[in-house]
């Protein structure tokens, strides 16, 4: 079966992704309410929305970093720009996200053109530092001089005396899409011990995420995508053949900036707030972590990475002493205390330590990320069942990032 | 005129910190060819060595003081630091008071060790990998170090005072013939600048005037030839990494009275120090030092009210603006050699 100009394999791939996204509220709720393992459930709206939003962010980042190898350390700037735009539209017009989101994409595209035009004159580490410098500049400005636009440290939010010229009398007082209120759940069935939540906001972001994924799929398979890959593999050679690579890299930069702006806008659509801390360089670092962890340059990688990080961030931060005592309670006292003491380093507020360690391990041992890990395990099984995958006859794996 | 001198002085202490961190970054890049995003974390660890030492000296036990009584007439319990009871109150008080400068003595071996472990354990495997991989893995390491410090010391800044002799300010203006009370400058900042100058001088003379330094410089210029001569350049580079870590560490130790250390100070300084390195020229030691002071002073000029009135917000972005302009017009940096990282 072929759909929407995709090959048979890609159609199947897209359908699987659509199924997984649509069924997320069920799939992420495998343990009954109140059971000991309910901590590991992730099927509640706030978290699922974050999966989708950061998935979009990482998919977009992957178009730049995964395909061209340009490592941007300033993508969070677009995230912030997107959020601010959407909240401003709430303030000026009304809570319908339909005005804000396209504008967020457009505004971040303008920013991306400017920043990309300047930054892309350099490559390698200089490019990283230029993007970092731009992002830090936006962050510092948002905190200081631009306070009339960004509301400084408080963060931008909607106040009662804002114009909101389009606000109708019966209109919802929180973000919505033509009356489809983001915070509402349209169905909350309880089946047996299981409780599922089907949330408007999640499905809204999920549908946008699927479209975003489809667009990235098309970019990956297009001649344009091939060109971007060529830039990663050997830019000098392209230059020798008389091809000017700058327009291609700029296009990739702008596209990924637009994805980031969209993700930022959606963040404000779920929660009508925008703060400067979204633009800080640690936030840019986070999307780099997601993309690398999942597997840069692969289609599924960034989504996996985003889901993985957000899931474990949520779960690990929830684990506290009483949960740990519950787990290790069957052990002798001394051992129990020791194990809990050790676990303290990795859970709760120290979750970032786990993330940092994990990330280092991935960069050192598994440069292809989780996707490569999965492929290796799959290859191991195939070998056991008598496959004939001879390493010498396989194409060499492409280098992880371009020089 | 006095305002200009004051701004230059104000820029010196921040400039010193930038210069010291950038010096270490450049040493590592010049010798090992590694971009170390964890260098800010080393600066932070140094600061927390000072915090730990002050806490260690301050550890006390309860003792009943027979000479004093509380309001009920019972003998008063007072906290006596261990150092007081071991070395006598005079030496004890002195130790507590001077814990920040004394922490340098502790920080040097600690940071050398941290540097060696880091280089042998992790960085070694990344010599041949692309710069982006090096950035990523050291970024991960920086997160880990930062979270460890946060785990043990909490998230809030910890005030760590300078010795009493150096608290307060002095009238610098009178020294050079201005009216009194025009140019007031805290003692400790001057100490920090002098200290930075000594450290920078020491590193430069070490590289310039010792045989070890000569070999290292030769290795930076042409590693293969040096290896062909039968010299184990790897070991020397590892030692240089340790030295760079120690420089960052003691820079952090001495900075604690200026800025109360918190767990993310390393990251804050790292970004700026990287910008400094780029402005000075990747791999150029004099460039790193010069750019450090230059940007520190520029930043303090940009935060003058007169200038902020003309260009609002300039103090927040001046460093980045300079970096962008330098990168676009002279990518090798102010003092960088032609052909080094000039893509």
XYZ file of C-alpha atoms in Angstrom, chain A residues 71 73 118 121-123 125-126 129-130 132-134 136-137 140-141 144-145 281 285 288-289 292 344-345 349-350 352-353 356-357 359-360 363-364 367 400-401 403, chain B residues 35 37 122 126 129-133 135-137 139-141 143-144 147-148 150-152 267 270-271 274 278 282 312-313 316-317 320-321 324 327-328 331 341 343:
80
model
C 25.597 21.118 15.708
C 23.633 24.944 20.503
C 25.165 34.786 9.964
C 29.229 31.344 7.407
C 31.265 29.158 9.723
C 31.164 25.438 10.335
C 32.747 24.323 16.514
C 32.516 27.943 15.367
C 29.519 28.850 19.361
C 27.839 31.370 17.058
C 25.113 29.604 21.282
C 26.035 33.282 21.307
C 22.820 34.240 19.515
C 22.344 33.575 24.947
C 21.883 37.051 23.559
C 19.723 37.879 28.205
C 17.695 40.431 26.272
C 16.436 42.597 30.670
C 15.658 45.196 28.017
C 21.386 27.226 26.545
C 21.496 21.247 25.255
C 20.857 17.862 21.550
C 20.755 15.175 24.225
C 21.900 11.993 20.159
C 19.674 8.550 45.990
C 22.364 9.685 43.622
C 16.134 15.685 42.281
C 19.373 14.081 41.123
C 20.006 14.886 35.799
C 23.006 12.963 37.073
C 24.385 12.973 32.152
C 25.898 9.546 32.798
C 24.388 10.482 27.723
C 28.133 10.009 28.204
C 28.334 9.073 23.122
C 31.226 6.802 24.104
C 27.319 6.867 18.805
C 28.351 10.334 13.618
C 28.693 14.047 12.909
C 33.686 17.796 10.917
C 37.246 20.974 23.077
C 32.968 21.669 27.721
C 37.544 9.728 29.272
C 38.250 11.194 22.154
C 36.798 11.729 17.333
C 35.224 14.839 15.778
C 35.037 18.042 17.806
C 31.275 17.713 18.045
C 31.654 14.347 19.813
C 31.731 18.717 22.962
C 28.928 16.259 23.579
C 30.776 13.920 25.895
C 28.917 18.389 28.100
C 27.563 15.152 29.597
C 30.447 15.081 32.057
C 26.165 17.805 33.832
C 27.309 14.876 35.961
C 24.678 17.380 39.701
C 27.122 15.707 42.084
C 24.297 19.939 43.767
C 23.655 16.660 45.549
C 26.233 17.318 48.242
C 28.179 26.523 33.152
C 31.966 28.233 30.526
C 29.855 29.816 27.824
C 34.395 29.787 25.208
C 37.188 32.138 20.161
C 41.693 28.944 19.219
C 19.721 49.781 26.053
C 20.658 46.241 26.940
C 23.865 41.900 28.339
C 24.998 41.223 24.827
C 28.366 37.922 22.238
C 28.235 40.791 19.780
C 29.972 37.379 16.375
C 34.076 35.276 14.040
C 32.708 36.773 10.893
C 37.770 33.780 12.229
C 40.905 26.137 12.794
C 37.226 27.046 8.408
